[in-house]
């Protein structure tokens, strides 16, 4: 039964990918797209590994699974930085990339040395094929890689919470909870010595949450949304409010006309019953 849950999990990831295409048909972010593609590949590769009946099949499936996860973690960090209004520096990005590629290379050589795994063997847990292993010294670098990316990601989110008014508190809280939950659930199986892998299910949860966040980020990208309508005509100033009178954002021209909009946090409720709300302008 458990092996079929892994396959269904991969299918859900694929559905999230299709839904992303549906909600971003006019503007696709390449990093966001690659996250969803790689998590789908990762979950499918792991699902194939649990159906394998020999060590070679498990090894190949897990190799694709771990390699995909390395890139997903880095891309997720870059996307979080963008959502929080920052850009990951090239030095940091290439450092993480180099470390990630080194981990992938070390894993690919587990048959030839005991540096990443001292020993490994075919195991069967709850009716699924898995790889039993004893960790080697190089496995520490995977923990370092994941730990540093989590610290950077949480740091970006906390800084955005304190400094950025143009980012929804709801989005910040969801991001923070997602990061904390995924970190704890990554550590939990290692501490509790859980016999089966739960990370594919966590990646599926991440897919669902990030698609929602990508949708909200696109919703709040007022300038981009209006460009699709007004074809880059800068003489229009527009302020967006939802049906619950929550402020969704404004384009640059509107913020110049109504400078107090810069101090309103995204997703906060506006008092539209105040007839003077849009009366103070910077026009002569």
XYZ file of C-alpha atoms in Angstrom:
284
model
C 0.000 0.000 0.000
C 2.769 2.433 0.937
C 4.501 2.079 -2.431
C 1.304 3.160 -4.205
C 1.101 6.226 -1.968
C 4.531 7.280 -3.280
C 3.241 6.935 -6.842
C 0.082 8.935 -6.066
C 2.326 11.508 -4.412
C 4.286 11.907 -7.669
C 1.014 12.283 -9.569
C -0.093 15.104 -7.254
C 3.212 16.878 -7.902
C 2.574 16.575 -11.633
C -0.935 18.026 -11.194
C 0.592 20.977 -9.304
C 2.930 21.527 -12.255
C -0.004 21.564 -14.690
C -1.937 23.943 -12.436
C 1.061 26.281 -12.329
C 0.950 26.498 -16.129
C -2.747 27.295 -15.859
C -2.367 30.209 -13.428
C 0.797 31.683 -14.991
C 0.046 31.330 -18.684
C 0.979 34.967 -19.375
C 4.147 35.159 -17.278
C 6.143 32.068 -16.288
C 8.995 32.415 -13.815
C 11.735 30.003 -14.875
C 12.964 29.271 -11.342
C 9.452 28.550 -10.100
C 8.830 26.324 -13.106
C 12.038 24.341 -12.558
C 11.186 23.810 -8.875
C 7.904 22.161 -9.833
C 9.482 20.150 -12.659
C 12.302 18.883 -10.431
C 10.034 17.997 -7.495
C 7.846 16.020 -9.913
C 10.928 14.220 -11.296
C 12.249 13.672 -7.771
C 9.006 12.177 -6.449
C 8.573 9.979 -9.523
C 12.164 8.717 -9.305
C 11.654 7.819 -5.653
C 8.367 6.074 -6.485
C 10.205 3.972 -9.085
C 12.913 3.089 -6.570
C 10.419 1.599 -4.106
C 9.066 -0.681 -6.846
C 12.562 -1.934 -7.777
C 13.395 -5.545 -6.966
C 17.187 -5.185 -6.866
C 19.804 -2.855 -5.397
C 20.757 -1.399 -8.785
C 17.190 -0.226 -9.429
C 16.962 1.376 -5.990
C 20.356 3.047 -6.456
C 19.466 4.601 -9.834
C 16.113 5.880 -8.575
C 17.661 7.391 -5.462
C 20.475 8.976 -7.459
C 17.932 10.931 -9.543
C 15.927 11.655 -6.382
C 18.859 13.130 -4.439
C 20.271 15.073 -7.396
C 16.865 16.671 -8.045
C 16.512 17.574 -4.364
C 19.880 19.335 -4.333
C 18.784 21.647 -7.150
C 15.280 22.118 -5.714
C 16.756 23.380 -2.421
C 18.947 25.958 -4.190
C 16.169 27.121 -6.540
C 13.774 27.405 -3.613
C 16.265 29.658 -1.822
C 16.532 31.867 -4.927
C 12.734 32.069 -5.277
C 12.288 32.936 -1.595
C 14.860 35.700 -1.999
C 12.914 37.051 -4.989
C 9.569 36.846 -3.180
C 11.128 38.809 -0.315
C 12.450 41.441 -2.728
C 16.108 40.430 -2.763
C 18.519 38.752 -5.120
C 20.911 36.034 -4.085
C 24.471 37.191 -4.765
C 26.444 35.319 -7.388
C 29.152 34.417 -4.887
C 26.648 32.776 -2.542
C 24.740 31.153 -5.401
C 27.832 29.636 -7.010
C 29.132 28.504 -3.600
C 25.919 26.579 -2.975
C 25.975 25.232 -6.528
C 29.557 24.001 -6.144
C 28.756 22.334 -2.819
C 25.622 20.753 -4.276
C 27.450 19.371 -7.307
C 30.132 17.981 -4.993
C 27.471 16.139 -2.993
C 25.933 14.710 -6.183
C 29.376 13.562 -7.328
C 30.109 11.961 -3.950
C 26.796 10.078 -4.026
C 27.466 8.840 -7.567
C 30.690 7.210 -6.309
C 29.231 5.223 -3.403
C 29.925 1.968 -5.272
C 33.628 2.756 -5.479
C 34.486 4.130 -2.033
C 33.093 4.498 1.468
C 33.311 8.267 1.731
C 29.602 9.076 1.392
C 28.215 5.738 2.601
C 30.511 3.379 4.457
C 28.209 0.540 3.480
C 24.812 0.096 1.813
C 22.503 -2.794 0.991
C 19.062 -3.643 -0.347
C 16.437 -3.520 2.366
C 12.680 -4.051 2.475
C 10.542 -1.946 4.820
C 6.740 -2.127 4.970
C 6.711 -3.948 1.642
C 8.808 -1.368 -0.249
C 12.367 -1.589 -1.527
C 14.836 0.776 0.099
C 18.540 1.220 0.646
C 19.965 0.461 4.061
C 23.140 2.461 4.662
C 25.802 3.511 7.117
C 26.778 7.139 6.614
C 30.344 8.097 5.751
C 32.230 11.338 6.509
C 31.136 13.166 3.328
C 27.455 12.863 4.282
C 28.085 15.736 6.690
C 28.247 18.107 3.702
C 24.648 17.290 2.751
C 23.531 18.281 6.250
C 25.649 21.433 5.975
C 24.127 22.268 2.582
C 20.530 21.843 3.788
C 21.230 23.671 7.062
C 22.800 26.710 5.383
C 20.019 26.987 2.812
C 17.402 26.819 5.571
C 19.211 29.524 7.565
C 19.488 31.816 4.545
C 15.834 31.249 3.624
C 14.511 31.891 7.132
C 16.738 34.975 7.381
C 15.281 36.429 4.163
C 11.719 35.821 5.375
C 12.310 37.360 8.820
C 13.983 40.397 7.296
C 11.072 40.849 4.876
C 8.642 40.651 7.806
C 10.413 43.540 9.532
C 11.280 45.751 6.565
C 8.869 45.208 3.678
C 5.415 46.756 3.557
C 4.700 45.545 0.022
C 4.668 41.874 1.025
C 1.624 40.190 2.529
C 1.931 39.104 6.162
C -0.012 35.997 5.246
C 2.572 35.097 2.597
C 5.422 35.694 5.045
C 3.811 33.535 7.745
C 3.091 30.717 5.263
C 6.685 30.811 4.012
C 8.081 30.782 7.535
C 5.852 27.889 8.638
C 6.730 25.948 5.482
C 10.460 26.393 6.069
C 10.294 25.475 9.736
C 8.042 22.461 9.128
C 10.160 21.094 6.270
C 13.348 21.526 8.334
C 11.888 19.708 11.341
C 10.444 16.932 9.201
C 13.823 16.481 7.504
C 15.550 16.066 10.868
C 12.821 13.964 12.532
C 13.353 10.713 10.551
C 17.099 10.863 11.156
C 16.679 11.372 14.904
C 13.824 8.876 15.307
C 15.411 6.361 12.889
C 12.189 6.146 10.908
C 12.325 3.194 8.529
C 10.678 4.821 5.503
C 11.231 8.099 3.645
C 8.803 10.962 4.316
C 10.553 13.689 2.305
C 8.673 12.879 -0.955
C 5.418 13.644 0.857
C 6.916 16.864 2.197
C 7.974 17.846 -1.333
C 4.407 17.248 -2.461
C 3.168 19.516 0.346
C 5.744 22.111 -0.691
C 4.451 21.891 -4.279
C 0.905 22.634 -3.137
C 1.936 25.512 -0.885
C 4.354 27.142 -3.327
C 1.830 27.022 -6.169
C -0.518 28.934 -3.865
C 2.270 31.388 -2.984
C 3.225 31.821 -6.651
C -0.421 32.560 -7.407
C -0.570 35.181 -4.644
C 2.753 36.694 -5.742
C 1.358 37.063 -9.271
C -1.835 38.531 -7.832
C 0.133 41.201 -5.959
C 2.372 41.996 -8.942
C 0.168 44.898 -9.897
C 2.522 46.431 -12.456
C 2.855 43.178 -14.393
C -0.875 42.497 -14.289
C -1.721 45.956 -15.524
C 0.868 45.789 -18.292
C -1.122 42.940 -19.779
C -4.162 45.228 -19.907
C -2.732 48.650 -20.645
C 0.188 47.540 -22.812
C 2.798 49.528 -20.901
C 0.905 52.834 -21.028
C 2.508 54.669 -18.106
C -0.123 57.407 -17.906
C -2.470 55.108 -15.982
C -2.244 54.856 -12.204
C -4.080 51.917 -10.662
C -4.707 50.710 -7.125
C -5.969 47.162 -6.582
C -8.304 46.196 -3.710
C -10.051 42.847 -3.330
C -13.721 42.281 -2.449
C -12.862 42.354 1.260
C -11.237 45.789 0.833
C -7.734 44.437 1.349
C -4.980 46.346 -0.388
C -3.342 44.204 -3.104
C -0.919 46.800 -4.434
C -0.487 49.656 -6.861
C 1.655 50.387 -9.875
C 4.490 52.916 -9.811
C 2.479 55.846 -11.161
C -0.258 55.390 -8.540
C 2.334 55.256 -5.746
C 3.830 58.523 -6.992
C 0.399 60.186 -6.944
C -0.541 58.741 -3.548
C 2.778 58.395 -1.678
C 1.095 57.158 1.524
C 0.453 53.878 -0.314
C 4.119 53.069 0.282
C 3.321 52.710 4.011
C 0.346 50.364 3.591
C 1.194 46.702 4.000
C -0.001 44.339 1.320
C -3.111 42.387 2.353
C -4.096 44.899 5.047
C -7.655 46.247 5.109
C -8.241 49.746 3.715
C -10.831 52.127 5.080
C -12.530 52.883 1.773
C -15.463 54.532 3.596
C -13.156 57.474 4.246
C -14.061 59.846 1.435
C -10.682 61.575 1.693
C -8.624 58.415 1.273
C -7.456 59.332 -2.223
C -7.664 63.110 -1.974
C -4.113 63.947 -0.908
C -1.888 63.855 -3.972
C 1.479 65.190 -5.026
C -0.013 67.034 -7.996
C 0.304 70.851 -8.001
